[in-house]
mmCIF file of C-alpha atoms in Angstrom:
data_model
loop_
_atom_site.group_PDB
_atom_site.id
_atom_site.type_symbol
_atom_site.label_atom_id
_atom_site.label_comp_id
_atom_site.label_asym_id
_atom_site.label_seq_id
_atom_site.Cartn_x
_atom_site.Cartn_y
_atom_site.Cartn_z
ATOM 1 C CA PHE A 1 188.648 66.284 68.436
ATOM 2 C CA ARG A 2 187.585 66.951 64.810
ATOM 3 C CA ALA A 3 183.882 67.759 64.672
ATOM 4 C CA THR A 4 183.059 64.789 62.625
ATOM 5 C CA SER A 5 185.619 62.202 63.915
ATOM 6 C CA PHE A 6 185.157 59.249 66.005
ATOM 7 C CA ALA A 7 187.594 58.959 68.949
ATOM 8 C CA ALA A 8 190.630 56.747 68.850
ATOM 9 C CA PRO A 9 190.046 53.363 70.864
ATOM 10 C CA VAL A 10 191.740 53.184 74.320
ATOM 11 C CA GLU A 11 192.584 50.391 76.694
ATOM 12 C CA THR A 12 190.340 49.874 79.672
ATOM 13 C CA PRO A 13 191.843 49.205 82.990
ATOM 14 C CA ALA A 14 191.488 45.867 84.773
ATOM 15 C CA VAL A 15 188.880 45.514 87.457
ATOM 16 C CA VAL A 16 189.993 46.020 91.227
ATOM 17 C CA GLY A 17 188.227 45.471 94.433
ATOM 18 C CA HIS A 18 184.410 44.971 94.270
ATOM 19 C CA THR A 19 184.176 45.963 90.511
ATOM 20 C CA LEU A 20 182.512 43.374 88.249
ATOM 21 C CA PHE A 21 183.325 45.021 84.851
ATOM 22 C CA ASN A 22 184.580 48.308 83.688
ATOM 23 C CA VAL A 23 182.649 49.703 80.761
ATOM 24 C CA THR A 24 183.940 52.572 78.498
ATOM 25 C CA PRO A 25 181.296 53.841 76.110
ATOM 26 C CA GLY A 26 183.250 56.944 74.848
ATOM 27 C CA MET A 27 185.494 60.036 75.402
ATOM 28 C CA PRO A 28 184.394 63.277 76.899
ATOM 29 C CA ILE A 29 184.909 66.371 74.754
ATOM 30 C CA GLY A 30 188.174 67.885 76.108
ATOM 31 C CA VAL A 31 191.872 67.973 75.308
ATOM 32 C CA THR A 32 192.995 66.410 78.462
ATOM 33 C CA ALA A 33 189.843 64.440 79.153
ATOM 34 C CA ALA A 34 190.259 60.779 80.296
ATOM 35 C CA PRO A 35 188.022 58.066 78.894
ATOM 36 C CA ARG A 36 184.630 57.811 80.605
ATOM 37 C CA VAL A 37 184.774 54.512 82.629
ATOM 38 C CA MET A 38 181.530 53.082 84.254
ATOM 39 C CA SER A 39 182.643 50.639 87.007
ATOM 40 C CA LEU A 40 179.731 48.143 87.407
ATOM 41 C CA SER A 41 179.925 46.780 90.945
ATOM 42 C CA ARG A 42 178.860 43.454 92.510
ATOM 43 C CA GLY A 43 175.442 44.854 93.696
ATOM 44 C CA PRO A 44 171.968 45.442 92.527
ATOM 45 C CA ASP A 45 170.837 47.876 89.713
ATOM 46 C CA GLN A 46 173.933 47.561 87.540
ATOM 47 C CA GLY A 47 172.375 47.343 84.132
ATOM 48 C CA VAL A 48 173.645 49.146 81.149
ATOM 49 C CA MET A 49 171.267 50.305 78.304
ATOM 50 C CA VAL A 50 172.281 51.358 74.812
ATOM 51 C CA LEU A 51 169.173 53.186 73.537
ATOM 52 C CA GLY A 52 168.411 54.123 69.878
ATOM 53 C CA ALA A 53 167.835 52.878 66.393
ATOM 54 C CA GLU A 54 170.742 54.682 64.533
ATOM 55 C CA ARG A 55 172.983 51.894 63.957
ATOM 56 C CA ASN A 56 175.930 54.123 62.824
ATOM 57 C CA LEU A 57 175.979 55.219 66.546
ATOM 58 C CA VAL A 58 174.695 52.150 68.291
ATOM 59 C CA ALA A 59 177.237 49.865 66.790
ATOM 60 C CA PRO A 60 180.347 51.789 67.943
ATOM 61 C CA VAL A 61 178.885 52.295 71.392
ATOM 62 C CA LEU A 62 177.952 48.690 71.957
ATOM 63 C CA LEU A 63 181.077 47.362 70.568
ATOM 64 C CA ALA A 64 183.193 49.640 72.801
ATOM 65 C CA CYS A 65 181.126 48.636 75.806
ATOM 66 C CA VAL A 66 181.622 44.871 75.097
ATOM 67 C CA ARG A 67 185.416 45.363 74.196
ATOM 68 C CA SER A 68 186.082 47.424 77.325
ATOM 69 C CA ALA A 69 184.250 45.003 79.578
ATOM 70 C CA MET A 70 186.304 42.055 78.199
ATOM 71 C CA GLN A 71 189.490 44.053 78.602
ATOM 72 C CA SER A 72 188.730 44.804 82.286
ATOM 73 C CA ARG A 73 187.985 41.101 83.007
ATOM 74 C CA PRO A 74 189.522 38.771 80.389
ATOM 75 C CA ASP A 75 188.470 35.532 82.027
ATOM 76 C CA ALA A 76 184.817 36.424 81.977
ATOM 77 C CA ARG A 77 182.316 34.634 79.725
ATOM 78 C CA VAL A 78 179.616 36.217 77.626
ATOM 79 C CA VAL A 79 175.945 35.085 76.909
ATOM 80 C CA VAL A 80 174.684 36.768 73.701
ATOM 81 C CA LEU A 81 170.787 36.899 73.561
ATOM 82 C CA ASP A 82 170.016 37.613 69.926
ATOM 83 C CA GLY A 83 166.457 38.915 69.604
ATOM 84 C CA MET A 84 166.949 40.105 65.991
ATOM 85 C CA SER A 85 168.575 37.512 63.672
ATOM 86 C CA THR A 86 166.500 34.850 62.071
ATOM 87 C CA SER A 87 167.207 31.903 59.829
ATOM 88 C CA GLY A 88 166.895 34.166 56.822
ATOM 89 C CA TYR A 89 168.463 37.348 58.264
ATOM 90 C CA LYS A 90 171.668 37.963 60.359
ATOM 91 C CA GLU A 91 171.580 41.445 62.102
ATOM 92 C CA PRO A 92 174.937 43.200 61.260
ATOM 93 C CA VAL A 93 175.359 44.543 64.666
ATOM 94 C CA VAL A 94 174.817 41.112 66.354
ATOM 95 C CA ALA A 95 177.321 39.758 63.804
ATOM 96 C CA ALA A 96 179.800 42.412 64.622
ATOM 97 C CA VAL A 97 179.538 41.782 68.293
ATOM 98 C CA ARG A 98 180.006 38.013 67.758
ATOM 99 C CA SER A 99 183.151 38.723 65.463
ATOM 100 C CA LEU A 100 184.653 40.958 68.320
ATOM 101 C CA LEU A 101 184.317 38.266 70.885
ATOM 102 C CA ALA A 102 185.757 35.605 68.536
ATOM 103 C CA GLU A 103 188.770 37.946 67.731
ATOM 104 C CA HIS A 104 189.440 38.194 71.508
ATOM 105 C CA GLY A 105 188.981 34.592 72.208
ATOM 106 C CA VAL A 106 186.202 35.207 74.651
ATOM 107 C CA SER A 107 184.242 32.235 75.947
ATOM 108 C CA THR A 108 180.834 32.842 74.476
ATOM 109 C CA ARG A 109 177.455 31.204 74.396
ATOM 110 C CA TYR A 110 175.279 32.297 71.638
ATOM 111 C CA VAL A 111 171.522 32.111 72.187
ATOM 112 C CA SER A 112 169.049 32.277 69.061
ATOM 113 C CA ARG A 113 165.823 34.022 69.313
ATOM 114 C CA GLU A 114 163.920 30.799 69.745
ATOM 115 C CA ALA A 115 165.770 30.005 73.021
ATOM 116 C CA VAL A 116 165.999 33.408 74.648
ATOM 117 C CA ALA A 117 162.977 32.922 76.887
ATOM 118 C CA ALA A 118 164.215 29.685 78.227
ATOM 119 C CA VAL A 119 167.785 30.939 78.849
ATOM 120 C CA LEU A 120 166.516 34.112 80.591
ATOM 121 C CA SER A 121 164.613 31.845 83.090
ATOM 122 C CA GLU A 122 167.758 29.547 83.510
ATOM 123 C CA LEU A 123 170.088 32.644 84.140
ATOM 124 C CA GLN A 124 167.710 34.182 86.651
ATOM 125 C CA SER A 125 167.087 31.042 88.538
ATOM 126 C CA ALA A 126 170.665 29.620 88.517
ATOM 127 C CA GLU A 127 173.179 30.119 91.406
ATOM 128 C CA ALA A 128 176.144 32.528 90.794
ATOM 129 C CA PRO A 129 178.300 31.189 87.878
ATOM 130 C CA GLU A 130 181.703 29.870 88.353
ATOM 131 C CA VAL A 131 183.245 32.896 86.333
ATOM 132 C CA SER A 132 181.852 36.477 86.080
ATOM 133 C CA THR A 133 179.382 36.723 83.154
ATOM 134 C CA LEU A 134 178.337 39.380 80.824
ATOM 135 C CA VAL A 135 174.803 39.015 79.355
ATOM 136 C CA LEU A 136 174.183 40.908 76.176
ATOM 137 C CA GLY A 137 170.557 41.406 75.380
ATOM 138 C CA LEU A 138 170.446 42.556 71.669
ATOM 139 C CA GLY A 139 167.133 43.598 70.101
ATOM 140 C CA LEU A 140 165.068 41.942 72.716
ATOM 141 C CA ASP A 141 162.453 44.959 72.334
ATOM 142 C CA GLY A 142 161.323 43.239 69.120
ATOM 143 C CA MET A 143 160.427 40.103 70.915
ATOM 144 C CA VAL A 144 156.866 40.660 72.008
ATOM 145 C CA GLU A 145 156.511 37.070 72.780
ATOM 146 C CA LEU A 146 158.629 37.683 76.002
ATOM 147 C CA GLU A 147 155.590 39.480 77.423
ATOM 148 C CA ARG A 148 153.233 36.651 77.071
ATOM 149 C CA GLU A 149 152.667 34.607 80.194
ATOM 150 C CA ASP A 150 153.665 30.863 80.252
ATOM 151 C CA PRO A 151 150.526 28.811 80.231
ATOM 152 C CA GLU A 152 151.901 26.581 82.988
ATOM 153 C CA THR A 153 153.761 28.915 85.352
ATOM 154 C CA TYR A 154 151.719 32.148 84.504
ATOM 155 C CA VAL A 155 155.039 33.920 84.543
ATOM 156 C CA ALA A 156 156.116 35.941 81.470
ATOM 157 C CA PRO A 157 159.725 35.765 80.352
ATOM 158 C CA VAL A 158 160.177 39.502 80.784
ATOM 159 C CA GLU A 159 159.834 38.943 84.599
ATOM 160 C CA HIS A 160 163.164 36.905 84.341
ATOM 161 C CA LEU A 161 164.721 39.671 82.338
ATOM 162 C CA ARG A 162 163.677 42.289 84.933
ATOM 163 C CA GLY A 163 165.032 40.165 87.751
ATOM 164 C CA LEU A 164 168.243 39.617 85.926
ATOM 165 C CA VAL A 165 168.867 43.454 85.307
ATOM 166 C CA ARG A 166 167.997 44.293 88.925
ATOM 167 C CA THR A 167 169.844 41.582 90.835
ATOM 168 C CA GLY A 168 172.252 39.968 88.437
ATOM 169 C CA GLY A 169 175.082 41.822 89.811
ATOM 170 C CA LEU A 170 174.718 40.232 93.115
ATOM 171 C CA ARG A 171 175.523 36.890 91.416
ATOM 172 C CA ASP A 172 178.506 38.153 89.284
ATOM 173 C CA ILE A 173 176.244 38.689 86.157
ATOM 174 C CA ALA A 174 176.177 42.109 84.495
ATOM 175 C CA VAL A 175 173.555 42.874 81.687
ATOM 176 C CA ILE A 176 174.231 45.230 78.781
ATOM 177 C CA GLY A 177 171.301 45.573 76.486
ATOM 178 C CA TRP A 178 170.383 47.517 73.171
ATOM 179 C CA TRP A 179 166.884 48.648 72.934
ATOM 180 C CA GLN A 180 165.751 50.759 70.028
ATOM 181 C CA SER A 181 162.921 52.717 71.675
ATOM 182 C CA ARG A 182 162.086 53.852 75.227
ATOM 183 C CA GLY A 183 158.508 52.881 75.019
ATOM 184 C CA ARG A 184 159.512 49.244 74.298
ATOM 185 C CA ALA A 185 162.267 49.244 76.880
ATOM 186 C CA GLU A 186 159.861 50.398 79.484
ATOM 187 C CA ALA A 187 157.198 47.915 78.335
ATOM 188 C CA GLN A 188 159.855 45.168 79.114
ATOM 189 C CA LEU A 189 161.650 46.509 82.121
ATOM 190 C CA SER A 190 158.784 48.541 83.802
ATOM 191 C CA TYR A 191 158.340 52.262 83.883
ATOM 192 C CA ASP A 192 161.498 54.472 84.573
ATOM 193 C CA LEU A 193 163.600 51.407 83.821
ATOM 194 C CA PRO A 194 164.417 50.158 87.329
ATOM 195 C CA GLY A 195 167.752 48.123 87.506
ATOM 196 C CA ILE A 196 169.422 50.207 84.734
ATOM 197 C CA ARG A 197 172.207 52.091 85.985
ATOM 198 C CA GLY A 198 173.952 53.435 82.901
ATOM 199 C CA MET A 199 172.176 54.814 79.725
ATOM 200 C CA ILE A 200 173.869 55.746 76.511
ATOM 201 C CA PHE A 201 171.516 57.598 74.209
ATOM 202 C CA CYS A 202 172.326 57.274 70.429
ATOM 203 C CA ALA A 203 170.270 59.689 68.308
ATOM 204 C CA VAL A 204 167.345 59.616 70.742
ATOM 205 C CA GLY A 205 164.637 62.410 70.668
ATOM 206 C CA ALA A 206 164.561 65.182 73.281
ATOM 207 C CA GLU A 207 161.303 63.918 74.798
ATOM 208 C CA ASP A 208 162.715 60.436 75.641
ATOM 209 C CA ILE A 209 165.963 61.929 77.022
ATOM 210 C CA ARG A 210 164.184 64.386 79.235
ATOM 211 C CA HIS A 211 161.748 61.703 80.414
ATOM 212 C CA LEU A 212 164.754 59.669 81.623
ATOM 213 C CA VAL A 213 167.387 62.291 82.652
ATOM 214 C CA GLY A 214 165.247 65.231 83.593
ATOM 215 C CA ALA A 215 163.853 68.353 82.069
ATOM 216 C CA GLY A 216 167.128 70.167 82.109
ATOM 217 C CA ALA A 217 169.022 67.456 80.294
ATOM 218 C CA ARG A 218 171.547 68.761 77.749
ATOM 219 C CA LEU A 219 170.877 67.418 74.237
ATOM 220 C CA PRO A 220 173.634 66.053 72.092
ATOM 221 C CA GLU A 221 174.828 68.421 69.372
ATOM 222 C CA GLY A 222 177.007 67.485 66.295
ATOM 223 C CA TYR A 223 177.889 64.098 64.948
ATOM 224 C CA PRO A 224 179.100 61.684 66.145
ATOM 225 C CA ARG A 225 177.946 62.435 69.686
ATOM 226 C CA VAL A 226 176.019 60.488 72.305
ATOM 227 C CA LEU A 227 174.703 61.205 75.779
ATOM 228 C CA CYS A 228 175.821 59.111 78.587
ATOM 229 C CA TYR A 229 173.888 59.125 81.831
ATOM 230 C CA ASP A 230 175.144 57.152 84.990
ATOM 231 C CA ARG A 231 172.386 57.254 87.680
ATOM 232 C CA SER A 232 174.985 56.446 90.467
ATOM 233 C CA SER A 233 177.295 59.375 89.544
ATOM 234 C CA PRO A 234 176.848 63.008 90.493
ATOM 235 C CA ARG A 235 178.263 64.173 87.206
ATOM 236 C CA GLY A 236 174.865 63.872 85.506
ATOM 237 C CA ALA A 237 174.345 63.406 81.711
ATOM 238 C CA GLU A 238 177.473 63.858 79.821
ATOM 239 C CA LEU A 239 178.204 64.324 76.129
ATOM 240 C CA LEU A 240 180.645 61.655 74.664
ATOM 241 C CA VAL A 241 182.394 60.972 71.430
ATOM 242 C CA PRO A 242 182.028 57.370 70.494
ATOM 243 C CA PHE A 243 185.193 55.302 69.672
ATOM 244 C CA ALA A 244 185.907 54.255 66.027
ATOM 245 C CA VAL A 245 185.077 50.836 64.949
ATOM 246 C CA PRO A 246 188.036 48.793 63.945
ATOM 247 C CA GLU A 247 188.104 48.150 60.190
ATOM 248 C CA SER A 248 187.684 44.387 60.565
ATOM 249 C CA LEU A 249 184.418 44.876 62.356
ATOM 250 C CA GLY A 250 183.387 47.747 59.959
ATOM 251 C CA GLU A 251 183.509 45.188 57.155
ATOM 252 C CA VAL A 252 181.051 42.963 59.164
ATOM 253 C CA LEU A 253 178.599 45.911 59.778
ATOM 254 C CA ARG A 254 178.552 46.721 56.074
ATOM 255 C CA GLY A 255 177.842 43.151 55.138
#
């Protein structure tokens, strides 16, 4: 690797056996290293979190996770929960994700901010979908309204989000989310992020990394670099090089 280069995109293998999706966030640093593949199983606690506010790192990682998941299971459908865009503003990262899904012909349901709470309730209470489903929660940390109790049911929408992250895999639903801060992520998902199996840290501070990974966590050095932590793996936190964004999507990100 060149010290300032993103990794060349790779193909992600199709799922086998009990695997729901394969997610490939980046490449380990090494001449013969294989792409890091996180195989999400049909079981509890299979959520994946992209954490950070640095969009130059977040966008490549998030797009790689979505692209690899779709390559591993081309017949899946995607539900995009957009907590960032408004009628007067379209978040570039969300726009790039939608462009990626459109380019690959993926069956996609786009949910605007106003409908996110209702759809979270729908997804959590429904039976297993007919086809495997990937739910993308983008910028939900900015939706403080999700933490307010419904005046009729006395249940806050974040309870549905927590349930979906923890048990969605049991019903063929995987969740990948982007949160910009650990504090807001824990406010919505609870302390220590139960249900989140994989974490990709994008320019996140040392205190937040050590809080979630451990006091001995290795901090990323250089750019572009991210830290990937799979709670189900004995490998521990691993330094990865994100994949380069295709030019067509780069134009979308640049607006």
